[in-house]
Amino acid sequence: MLQLRKSLYRILEISAGKRRGISFIFNLVLISIITLNAIAIVLHTVPEYNQRFARLFYDFELFSVIFFTIEYILRLWVCVENDKYRHWFWGRVRYMVSGSALIDFLAIFPFYFSLFATDLAIVRILRLFRIFRLFRISRYSHAFRLIQSVVAEKKEELVLSTILVIFMLIIVSSVMYYVEHPAQPDKFSSIPATMWWGVSAMTTVGYGDIHPITPLGKLLGGIAAIMGIGLFALPTGILVSGFNEHIRVQKKPKITYCPHCGKEISASPN
Amino acid sequence: MLQLRKSLYRILEISAGKRRGISFIFNLVLISIITLNAIAIVLHTVPEYNQRFARLFYDFELFSVIFFTIEYILRLWVCVENDKYRHWFWGRVRYMVSGSALIDFLAIFPFYFSLFATDLAIVRILRLFRIFRLFRISRYSHAFRLIQSVVAEKKEELVLSTILVIFMLIIVSSVMYYVEHPAQPDKFSSIPATMWWGVSAMTTVGYGDIHPITPLGKLLGGIAAIMGIGLFALPTGILVSGFNEHIRVQKKPKITYCPHCGKEISASPN
Amino acid sequence: MLQLRKSLYRILEISAGKRRGISFIFNLVLISIITLNAIAIVLHTVPEYNQRFARLFYDFELFSVIFFTIEYILRLWVCVENDKYRHWFWGRVRYMVSGSALIDFLAIFPFYFSLFATDLAIVRILRLFRIFRLFRISRYSHAFRLIQSVVAEKKEELVLSTILVIFMLIIVSSVMYYVEHPAQPDKFSSIPATMWWGVSAMTTVGYGDIHPITPLGKLLGGIAAIMGIGLFALPTGILVSGFNEHIRVQKKPKITYCPHCGKEISASPN
Amino acid sequence: MLQLRKSLYRILEISAGKRRGISFIFNLVLISIITLNAIAIVLHTVPEYNQRFARLFYDFELFSVIFFTIEYILRLWVCVENDKYRHWFWGRVRYMVSGSALIDFLAIFPFYFSLFATDLAIVRILRLFRIFRLFRISRYSHAFRLIQSVVAEKKEELVLSTILVIFMLIIVSSVMYYVEHPAQPDKFSSIPATMWWGVSAMTTVGYGDIHPITPLGKLLGGIAAIMGIGLFALPTGILVSGFNEHIRVQKKPKITYCPHCGKEISASPN
């Protein structure tokens, strides 16, 4: 029994068994099912497909939920093999509240809940939750983890850039509201309404449903658009320096020789 | 009395008392009030909220102004504790004209002025000035200062990029005016009017309210859009190199010792 | 005969004969013909040009195909001079399935096929294939190969960024569909339809034919646009670090000699 | 006389006399006149200003031309002080065909030519040429020269990126034409017409006057928009690495010591 648990753990956790036999095949199957799920969720909303393949969609949903449920239970059973969750009870509880287990749970929970839900609105929202299954894929790529760690390292600067964007958005929109409201009281009706223009101008989306018409408003709109260029530059600068630092850290420690005695020194990595 | 001033100075200036007790709590309260102010200013312009919560908006405004006024007076009283503003009179005057004190003043001044203003237009503009309260938050983040110092270091290049953008904008718009004016005399009515198209094309916003229709105009519009890509690249390049320099400067010069003979090795700077 | 084959090989392969005499002139002629071909393909679809210059377009097409066919046959004949394709039969087969030879083949094949094709739809599509001739130019630039190798080195990260974009696109569009569908059932009719909005919002194109109108939808649209800024930053960061690494690799390891004692100093790599 | 020429040379060429007295003031006056010229050219096209200030515009134009003509003649006279143009006749001729002197000439020539031109269309175009006066400012900034030299160093890569953009534009537009032409024969009427869509999609401008409506066209449009993100990343990557190289070159040569004999080695700059 314990032997079986150990084997299962190796199969379920790709980092434990590297690209070998069953574990690799299992993960391929898992990724395929998740991808098919995403496609099903997207196509499910197209009326003609929904009518024609209603049965297929339902069956595939049922199959997916059963598959994911069994997988979830097995993962819960074998997680104690991991040193982080060694205790038979508290280890499993701690595993259940870990990020990846929560995503796994959110991917199956809506189905079971919707069986008991009578309110259609809630069922609709729960159906949306199935999209969380997509996040499960992110665990399987090395490069994804690189990007993730760069983003994590630069979290403070990126959050700040976002706050800065919101700051500038509020200020630009407030000024624009006072400038353009008298000319277009129906479009620039309030600061929150003007912020919809602001976000579309500063991110250079420019839907065209709302734009200034007064000369002063156009001048301000132009300045906002040019400021928007800077907004693109800031997160790029932050991420680039993040990537550069990461690459430098990854490099092997260089071996130098002491100029005094000539012996080898394993230099401290930069 | 002097002891009280010293304590107050420590509370008001977060850099003096680092994340400890009262000072930290006071700054948290301050940031909360400023954030609530921004929300109030934004929501205040939505007609339905303005009618429903008119009383609340007014009371909160009154409370904020009183709070900020007391804070301003206290800061003015204790600023002489700072070595930069030591003189009891001139030090305080110099503090009053410093950047941060001016922002603090602009955040409360409009309220008092509007009490005496009879012209509604001026009152409206003064109300806009309250948005300056938002700038006060910027003082409290480490990462904000990093971004600020990178921008400050690269100020000349960034100003120049902006001038370059304006240059290209004038040239592109002038040429476009002569090309497109005969075909669309109402839309491309003058060079300033064409600049509204120019800024929307080169920053890739593209509202769609004005665009060339002649083949030559479309060719020029295409070239302007591709040139716009370069405009994004320039400030990004400048900021990235700014971030890189900053990171390199922050690193301490490493002095290592040979583990075999114990002598110091002045590692070559990276 | 073998001597002729050797000379021809030198002429056809620019890397073998560097910017000298006939080889250089031949390549210039080749690039000119390819460029003229691209112009012809583009202008061919303009009705007025097509009518007026129908004869010229046909003659030029005929000339191009004959020229490219002779060139293809010659390349096939001389390719055995290359060590990679030395065998008289299998070498030529392997050359035929190499990337560049396939592009050469795709540039002439549609013409011959269309002689026998009776279905007009297929002839139309085949005509499109002629655009592949453009790819042939890419072989002749040094800087193009630099960009190509940077992109190739960072392939995994770039593919991943693209997958990430598609992920975010699916998630944002799914949520938007549930938010905006009740308000605009004709525009946000299904998730795939909403993805057209999503791609236009996140890449900041913003055509304006479809955009949210509910407050919640606008909020989500604003978040999507700001997230789009990050999407621009990610591939930029990856490519920049790719360029930096490449430049660093290109630099030779510098060996310097002490000017006083003449001994070699192995300078620490930067 | 020669002494006067020498003094004048120092005044006219800011690089010769660094920010001192008359030279600095003269350059300030020059930049002011150029800036006022740009403003005049732009405002001149606004009908109401043109009518009201017709006299002022004409007088200022006359004054500017006289000022620039005198300046041009003086520069021509003193240019022989520069070692590059020492010969009294050929030196001046070579100066006249140098980039900066040509721009100076183009800034005044249209006025004199328009005195003799009878064709109004030519006069209109010549008027446009006055915008060249703006380029004269670019000579006076240090940071501008930094940007200029980075762009010049990376010229080949940047030209290539532009060619790549045009390549992708042609290919995407050709495919889009064959996809969307049957559905919207009036909008996607030919490949050149489709290229207007293409450039607006790939540079993420998105005017909205032309966009695909078929599912396949929308898919292709989405791919083009995502590819457009990469187009932004490429020139940014190139410029960033250009800036980084430049900064590294500027750094002072580091002084190291030979580990063998201990003497100082002025290390070769990186």
Coordinates of N, CA, C and O in Angstrom, one line a residue, chain B residues 154 156-157 160-161 163-164 166-167 170-171 174-175 177-178 181-182 189-192 195 197 200-212 217-219 221-223 225-226 228-230 232-234 236-238 240-242 244-245 248 266 268-270, chain D residues 38-39 41-47 49 124-125 127-128 130-132 134-138 141-147 151 162 165-166 169 193 196 199-200 202-209 228 231-233 235-237 239-240 243-244 247-248 251 254 256-257:
Chain B
K154 N 17.5 60.4 -15.9 CA 17.3 60.4 -17.4 C 16.5 61.5 -17.9 O 16.0 61.5 -19.0
E156 N 17.0 64.6 -18.9 CA 17.3 65.3 -20.2 C 16.9 64.5 -21.4 O 16.3 65.0 -22.3
E157 N 17.3 63.2 -21.3 CA 16.9 62.3 -22.5 C 15.4 62.2 -22.7 O 15.0 62.2 -23.8
L160 N 14.0 65.3 -24.1 CA 14.4 65.4 -25.5 C 13.6 64.5 -26.3 O 13.2 64.8 -27.4
S161 N 13.3 63.3 -25.8 CA 12.4 62.3 -26.6 C 11.0 63.0 -26.8 O 10.5 62.9 -27.9
I163 N 10.4 66.2 -26.9 CA 10.6 67.3 -27.9 C 10.7 66.6 -29.3 O 10.0 67.1 -30.2
L164 N 11.4 65.5 -29.4 CA 11.5 64.8 -30.7 C 10.1 64.4 -31.1 O 9.8 64.5 -32.3
I166 N 7.3 65.8 -30.4 CA 6.5 67.1 -30.8 C 7.1 67.5 -32.2 O 6.3 67.9 -33.1
F167 N 8.4 67.4 -32.4 CA 9.0 67.7 -33.7 C 8.3 66.9 -34.8 O 7.8 67.4 -35.8
I170 N 4.7 67.8 -35.5 CA 4.5 69.0 -36.3 C 4.8 68.7 -37.7 O 4.1 69.1 -38.6
I171 N 6.0 68.0 -38.0 CA 6.4 67.8 -39.4 C 5.3 66.9 -40.1 O 4.9 67.2 -41.2
S174 N 2.1 68.7 -40.6 CA 2.2 69.7 -41.6 C 2.1 69.1 -43.0 O 1.3 69.6 -43.9
V175 N 2.8 68.0 -43.2 CA 2.8 67.4 -44.5 C 1.4 66.8 -44.8 O 0.8 67.0 -45.9
Y177 N -1.4 67.8 -43.6 CA -2.4 68.9 -43.9 C -2.4 69.2 -45.4 O -3.4 69.3 -46.0
Y178 N -1.2 69.4 -46.0 CA -1.1 69.7 -47.4 C -1.6 68.6 -48.3 O -2.1 68.9 -49.4
H181 N -5.9 68.0 -46.9 CA -6.8 69.2 -46.8 C -7.7 69.3 -48.0 O -8.9 69.5 -47.8
P182 N -7.2 69.2 -49.2 CA -8.1 69.3 -50.4 C -9.2 68.3 -50.4 O -10.3 68.5 -50.8
S189 N -8.8 70.6 -41.3 CA -9.1 72.0 -41.6 C -7.9 72.9 -41.4 O -7.8 73.9 -42.1
S190 N -7.0 72.5 -40.6 CA -5.8 73.4 -40.3 C -4.7 72.5 -39.7 O -5.0 71.3 -39.4
I191 N -3.5 73.0 -39.6 CA -2.4 72.1 -39.1 C -2.7 71.7 -37.6 O -2.6 70.6 -37.2
P192 N -3.2 72.7 -36.7 CA -3.5 72.3 -35.4 C -4.6 71.2 -35.4 O -4.5 70.2 -34.6
M195 N -3.0 68.0 -36.2 CA -2.1 67.5 -35.2 C -2.9 66.5 -34.2 O -2.4 65.7 -33.6
W197 N -5.1 64.4 -35.3 CA -5.0 63.1 -36.0 C -3.6 62.6 -35.7 O -3.4 61.4 -35.4
S200 N -2.9 61.1 -32.4 CA -3.7 59.8 -32.3 C -3.0 58.7 -33.1 O -3.1 57.5 -32.8
A201 N -2.4 59.1 -34.3 CA -1.8 58.1 -35.1 C -0.4 57.6 -34.6 O -0.1 56.5 -34.5
M202 N 0.4 58.6 -34.1 CA 1.8 58.3 -33.7 C 1.8 57.6 -32.4 O 2.8 56.9 -32.1
T203 N 0.9 57.9 -31.5 CA 0.8 57.2 -30.2 C 0.0 55.9 -30.4 O -0.3 55.2 -29.4
T204 N -0.5 55.6 -31.6 CA -1.2 54.4 -31.9 C -2.6 54.3 -31.2 O -3.1 53.2 -31.0
V205 N -3.1 55.5 -30.7 CA -4.4 55.4 -30.1 C -5.5 55.2 -31.2 O -6.2 54.2 -31.1
G206 N -5.5 56.0 -32.2 CA -6.4 55.8 -33.3 C -7.9 55.8 -33.0 O -8.6 54.8 -33.0
Y207 N -8.4 57.0 -32.6 CA -9.8 57.1 -32.2 C -10.7 56.8 -33.4 O -11.8 56.2 -33.2
G208 N -10.3 57.1 -34.6 CA -11.2 56.8 -35.8 C -12.1 57.9 -36.2 O -12.8 57.8 -37.1
D209 N -12.1 59.1 -35.4 CA -13.0 60.2 -35.8 C -12.4 61.0 -36.9 O -13.1 61.7 -37.6
I210 N -11.1 60.8 -37.2 CA -10.4 61.5 -38.3 C -9.3 60.6 -38.8 O -8.5 60.2 -38.0
H211 N -9.3 60.3 -40.1 CA -8.3 59.5 -40.7 C -8.2 59.8 -42.2 O -9.2 60.2 -42.8
P212 N -7.0 59.7 -42.8 CA -6.8 60.0 -44.2 C -7.6 59.1 -45.1 O -7.9 57.9 -44.8
G217 N -2.4 60.1 -48.6 CA -2.6 60.3 -47.1 C -2.5 59.0 -46.3 O -1.9 59.0 -45.2
K218 N -3.0 57.9 -46.9 CA -3.0 56.6 -46.2 C -1.5 56.2 -46.1 O -1.1 55.6 -45.1
L219 N -0.7 56.4 -47.2 CA 0.7 56.0 -47.2 C 1.4 56.7 -46.1 O 2.1 56.1 -45.3
G221 N 0.0 58.1 -43.5 CA -0.5 57.7 -42.2 C 0.1 56.4 -41.8 O 0.4 56.2 -40.6
G222 N 0.4 55.5 -42.8 CA 1.1 54.2 -42.5 C 2.5 54.5 -42.0 O 3.0 53.9 -41.0
I223 N 3.2 55.4 -42.7 CA 4.6 55.7 -42.3 C 4.6 56.3 -40.9 O 5.4 56.0 -40.0
A225 N 2.5 55.8 -38.5 CA 2.2 54.7 -37.5 C 3.4 53.9 -37.2 O 3.7 53.5 -36.1
I226 N 4.2 53.6 -38.3 CA 5.4 52.8 -38.1 C 6.5 53.6 -37.4 O 7.2 53.1 -36.5
G228 N 5.8 55.7 -35.2 CA 5.3 55.7 -33.9 C 5.8 54.5 -33.0 O 6.0 54.7 -31.8
I229 N 6.1 53.4 -33.7 CA 6.7 52.3 -33.0 C 8.0 52.7 -32.5 O 8.3 52.4 -31.3
G230 N 8.8 53.4 -33.3 CA 10.1 53.9 -32.8 C 10.0 54.8 -31.6 O 10.8 54.8 -30.7
F232 N 7.9 54.6 -29.2 CA 7.7 53.8 -28.0 C 9.1 53.2 -27.6 O 9.3 53.1 -26.4
A233 N 9.9 52.9 -28.6 CA 11.1 52.2 -28.3 C 12.1 53.1 -27.6 O 12.9 52.7 -26.7
L234 N 12.1 54.4 -28.0 CA 13.1 55.3 -27.5 C 13.0 55.6 -26.0 O 14.0 55.3 -25.3
T236 N 11.6 53.8 -23.8 CA 11.8 52.5 -23.2 C 13.3 52.2 -23.1 O 13.8 51.8 -22.0
G237 N 14.0 52.4 -24.2 CA 15.5 52.2 -24.2 C 16.1 53.0 -23.1 O 17.0 52.6 -22.4
I238 N 15.7 54.3 -23.0 CA 16.3 55.2 -22.1 C 16.0 54.8 -20.6 O 17.0 54.7 -19.8
V240 N 15.2 51.8 -19.6 CA 15.8 50.5 -19.3 C 17.3 50.7 -18.9 O 17.8 50.2 -17.9
S241 N 18.0 51.5 -19.7 CA 19.4 51.7 -19.3 C 19.5 52.5 -18.0 O 20.5 52.2 -17.2
G242 N 18.5 53.3 -17.7 CA 18.5 54.0 -16.4 C 18.4 53.0 -15.3 O 19.1 53.0 -14.3
N244 N 19.1 49.8 -15.3 CA 20.3 49.0 -15.3 C 21.4 49.7 -14.5 O 22.1 49.1 -13.7
E245 N 21.7 51.0 -14.9 CA 22.7 51.7 -14.2 C 22.4 51.8 -12.7 O 23.3 51.6 -11.9
R248 N 23.2 48.6 -10.9 CA 24.7 48.4 -10.9 C 25.3 49.3 -9.8 O 26.2 48.9 -9.1
S266 N 41.1 42.5 -4.5 CA 40.2 43.6 -4.9 C 39.6 43.1 -6.2 O 40.2 43.2 -7.3
S268 N 37.8 42.8 -9.6 CA 37.6 43.7 -10.7 C 36.1 44.1 -10.7 O 35.2 43.2 -10.7
P269 N 35.8 45.4 -10.7 CA 34.4 45.8 -10.8 C 33.7 45.2 -12.0 O 34.4 45.1 -13.1
N270 N 32.5 44.9 -11.8 CA 31.8 44.2 -13.0 C 31.5 45.2 -14.1 O 30.6 45.9 -14.1
Chain D
A38 N 8.0 77.9 -36.1 CA 7.2 76.7 -36.1 C 5.8 77.0 -35.7 O 4.8 76.6 -36.4
I39 N 5.6 77.8 -34.6 CA 4.3 78.2 -34.2 C 3.6 78.9 -35.3 O 2.4 78.7 -35.5
I41 N 4.0 78.8 -38.6 CA 3.7 78.0 -39.7 C 2.4 77.2 -39.3 O 1.5 77.0 -40.2
V42 N 2.4 76.7 -38.1 CA 1.2 75.9 -37.7 C 0.0 76.7 -37.6 O -1.1 76.4 -38.1
L43 N 0.0 77.9 -36.9 CA -1.1 78.7 -36.7 C -1.6 79.4 -38.0 O -2.8 79.7 -38.1
H44 N -0.7 79.6 -38.9 CA -1.0 80.2 -40.2 C -2.1 79.5 -40.9 O -2.8 80.2 -41.7
T45 N -2.2 78.2 -40.7 CA -3.3 77.5 -41.4 C -4.7 77.5 -40.8 O -5.6 77.1 -41.4
V46 N -4.7 78.1 -39.6 CA -6.0 78.2 -39.0 C -6.7 79.5 -39.6 O -6.2 80.6 -39.4
P47 N -7.8 79.3 -40.3 CA -8.4 80.4 -41.0 C -8.6 81.7 -40.2 O -8.2 82.8 -40.7
Y49 N -7.1 82.8 -37.4 CA -5.8 83.5 -37.1 C -5.2 84.1 -38.4 O -4.6 85.2 -38.3
R124 N 2.5 76.7 -52.5 CA 1.9 76.0 -51.3 C 2.9 75.0 -50.8 O 3.2 74.9 -49.6
I125 N 3.5 74.2 -51.7 CA 4.5 73.2 -51.3 C 5.7 73.8 -50.8 O 6.3 73.3 -49.8
R127 N 5.9 76.6 -49.2 CA 5.6 77.0 -47.9 C 5.8 75.9 -46.9 O 6.3 76.1 -45.8
L128 N 5.4 74.7 -47.3 CA 5.6 73.5 -46.4 C 7.1 73.3 -46.1 O 7.4 72.9 -44.9
R130 N 9.2 75.3 -45.3 CA 9.7 76.2 -44.2 C 9.8 75.4 -42.9 O 10.6 75.7 -42.0
I131 N 9.0 74.3 -42.8 CA 9.1 73.5 -41.6 C 10.5 72.9 -41.4 O 10.8 72.5 -40.2
F132 N 11.3 72.9 -42.4 CA 12.7 72.4 -42.3 C 13.5 73.2 -41.2 O 14.4 72.8 -40.7
L134 N 12.7 73.8 -38.4 CA 12.7 73.1 -37.1 C 13.9 72.2 -36.9 O 14.4 72.1 -35.8
F135 N 14.3 71.5 -38.0 CA 15.5 70.6 -37.9 C 16.7 71.3 -37.3 O 17.6 70.7 -36.8
R136 N 16.8 72.7 -37.5 CA 17.9 73.4 -37.1 C 18.2 73.3 -35.6 O 19.3 73.4 -35.1
I137 N 17.1 73.2 -34.9 CA 17.2 73.2 -33.4 C 18.0 71.9 -33.0 O 18.8 72.0 -32.0
S138 N 17.8 70.8 -33.7 CA 18.4 69.6 -33.3 C 19.9 69.6 -33.0 O 20.5 68.8 -32.4
S141 N 21.6 70.2 -28.8 CA 21.4 69.4 -27.6 C 22.4 68.3 -27.6 O 22.6 67.6 -28.5
H142 N 23.0 68.1 -26.4 CA 24.0 67.0 -26.2 C 23.2 65.7 -26.3 O 23.7 64.7 -26.9
A143 N 22.1 65.6 -25.5 CA 21.3 64.3 -25.5 C 20.8 63.9 -26.8 O 20.7 62.7 -27.2
F144 N 20.5 64.9 -27.7 CA 20.0 64.6 -29.0 C 21.1 63.9 -29.8 O 20.8 62.9 -30.5
R145 N 22.4 64.3 -29.6 CA 23.4 63.7 -30.3 C 23.7 62.2 -29.8 O 24.0 61.4 -30.6
L146 N 23.4 62.0 -28.5 CA 23.5 60.7 -27.9 C 22.5 59.8 -28.6 O 22.9 58.7 -29.2
I147 N 21.2 60.2 -28.7 CA 20.2 59.4 -29.3 C 20.5 59.2 -30.8 O 20.4 58.1 -31.3
V151 N 21.1 55.6 -32.6 CA 20.3 55.2 -33.8 C 21.3 55.0 -35.0 O 21.1 54.0 -35.7
T162 N 12.5 47.5 -40.0 CA 11.4 48.2 -40.9 C 11.1 47.3 -42.1 O 9.9 47.2 -42.4
V165 N 9.0 44.6 -41.0 CA 7.6 45.1 -40.8 C 6.9 45.1 -42.1 O 5.7 44.6 -42.3
I166 N 7.6 45.7 -43.2 CA 6.9 45.8 -44.5 C 6.7 44.4 -45.1 O 5.6 44.1 -45.6
L169 N 3.8 43.0 -43.3 CA 2.6 43.7 -43.7 C 2.1 43.2 -45.1 O 0.9 43.0 -45.3
A193 N -5.2 48.4 -50.7 CA -6.3 48.8 -49.8 C -6.3 48.0 -48.5 O -6.5 48.6 -47.4
W196 N -3.7 49.1 -45.9 CA -4.1 50.2 -45.0 C -4.7 49.6 -43.7 O -4.4 50.1 -42.6
V199 N -1.5 48.0 -41.8 CA -0.6 48.8 -41.0 C -1.4 49.3 -39.8 O -0.7 49.5 -38.7
S200 N -2.7 49.5 -39.9 CA -3.4 50.0 -38.7 C -3.6 48.9 -37.7 O -3.6 49.2 -36.5
M202 N -1.3 46.1 -37.3 CA 0.0 45.7 -36.8 C 0.6 46.8 -36.0 O 1.4 46.4 -35.1
T203 N 0.4 48.0 -36.2 CA 0.9 49.1 -35.3 C -0.1 49.4 -34.2 O 0.2 50.3 -33.4
T204 N -1.1 48.6 -34.1 CA -2.2 48.7 -33.1 C -2.8 50.1 -33.0 O -3.3 50.5 -32.0
V205 N -2.8 50.8 -34.2 CA -3.6 52.0 -34.2 C -5.1 51.7 -34.2 O -5.8 52.2 -33.3
G206 N -5.5 50.9 -35.2 CA -6.9 50.5 -35.2 C -7.9 51.7 -35.3 O -8.7 52.0 -34.4
Y207 N -8.0 52.3 -36.5 CA -8.9 53.4 -36.7 C -10.3 53.0 -36.7 O -11.2 53.7 -36.2
G208 N -10.6 51.7 -37.1 CA -12.0 51.3 -37.1 C -12.8 51.5 -38.3 O -13.9 51.1 -38.4
D209 N -12.1 52.2 -39.3 CA -12.9 52.4 -40.6 C -12.9 51.2 -41.5 O -13.7 51.0 -42.3
G228 N 1.9 42.1 -34.0 CA 2.3 43.5 -33.9 C 3.0 43.8 -32.6 O 3.9 44.7 -32.5
L231 N 6.5 43.2 -33.1 CA 7.1 44.3 -33.8 C 7.5 45.5 -33.0 O 8.5 46.2 -33.3
F232 N 6.8 45.7 -31.9 CA 7.2 46.8 -31.0 C 8.4 46.3 -30.2 O 9.3 47.1 -29.9
A233 N 8.5 45.0 -29.9 CA 9.6 44.5 -29.0 C 10.9 44.6 -29.7 O 11.9 44.8 -29.1
P235 N 12.4 46.7 -32.3 CA 13.2 47.9 -32.3 C 13.6 48.3 -30.9 O 14.6 48.9 -30.6
T236 N 12.7 48.0 -29.9 CA 13.0 48.4 -28.5 C 14.2 47.6 -28.1 O 15.2 48.2 -27.5
G237 N 14.2 46.3 -28.3 CA 15.4 45.5 -28.0 C 16.7 46.0 -28.6 O 17.7 46.1 -27.9
L239 N 17.3 49.1 -29.7 CA 17.7 50.4 -29.2 C 18.3 50.3 -27.7 O 19.2 50.9 -27.4
V240 N 17.6 49.4 -26.9 CA 18.1 49.2 -25.6 C 19.5 48.7 -25.6 O 20.4 49.3 -24.8
F243 N 21.8 51.5 -26.4 CA 22.0 52.5 -25.3 C 23.0 51.9 -24.3 O 23.9 52.5 -23.8
N244 N 22.8 50.6 -24.0 CA 23.7 49.9 -23.0 C 25.1 49.9 -23.5 O 26.0 50.2 -22.7
I247 N 26.6 53.4 -23.1 CA 26.9 53.8 -21.7 C 28.2 53.1 -21.2 O 29.0 53.7 -20.6
R248 N 28.4 51.8 -21.6 CA 29.5 51.1 -21.2 C 30.8 51.7 -21.8 O 31.8 51.8 -21.2
K251 N 32.1 54.9 -20.0 CA 32.7 54.7 -18.7 C 34.2 54.9 -18.7 O 34.9 54.4 -19.7
K254 N 39.2 51.5 -16.4 CA 39.4 51.1 -15.0 C 40.9 50.8 -14.9 O 41.5 50.2 -15.8
T256 N 43.8 48.7 -13.2 CA 44.0 47.4 -12.5 C 45.5 47.3 -12.3 O 46.3 48.0 -12.9
Y257 N 45.8 46.3 -11.5 CA 47.2 46.1 -11.2 C 47.6 44.7 -11.6 O 46.9 43.7 -11.5

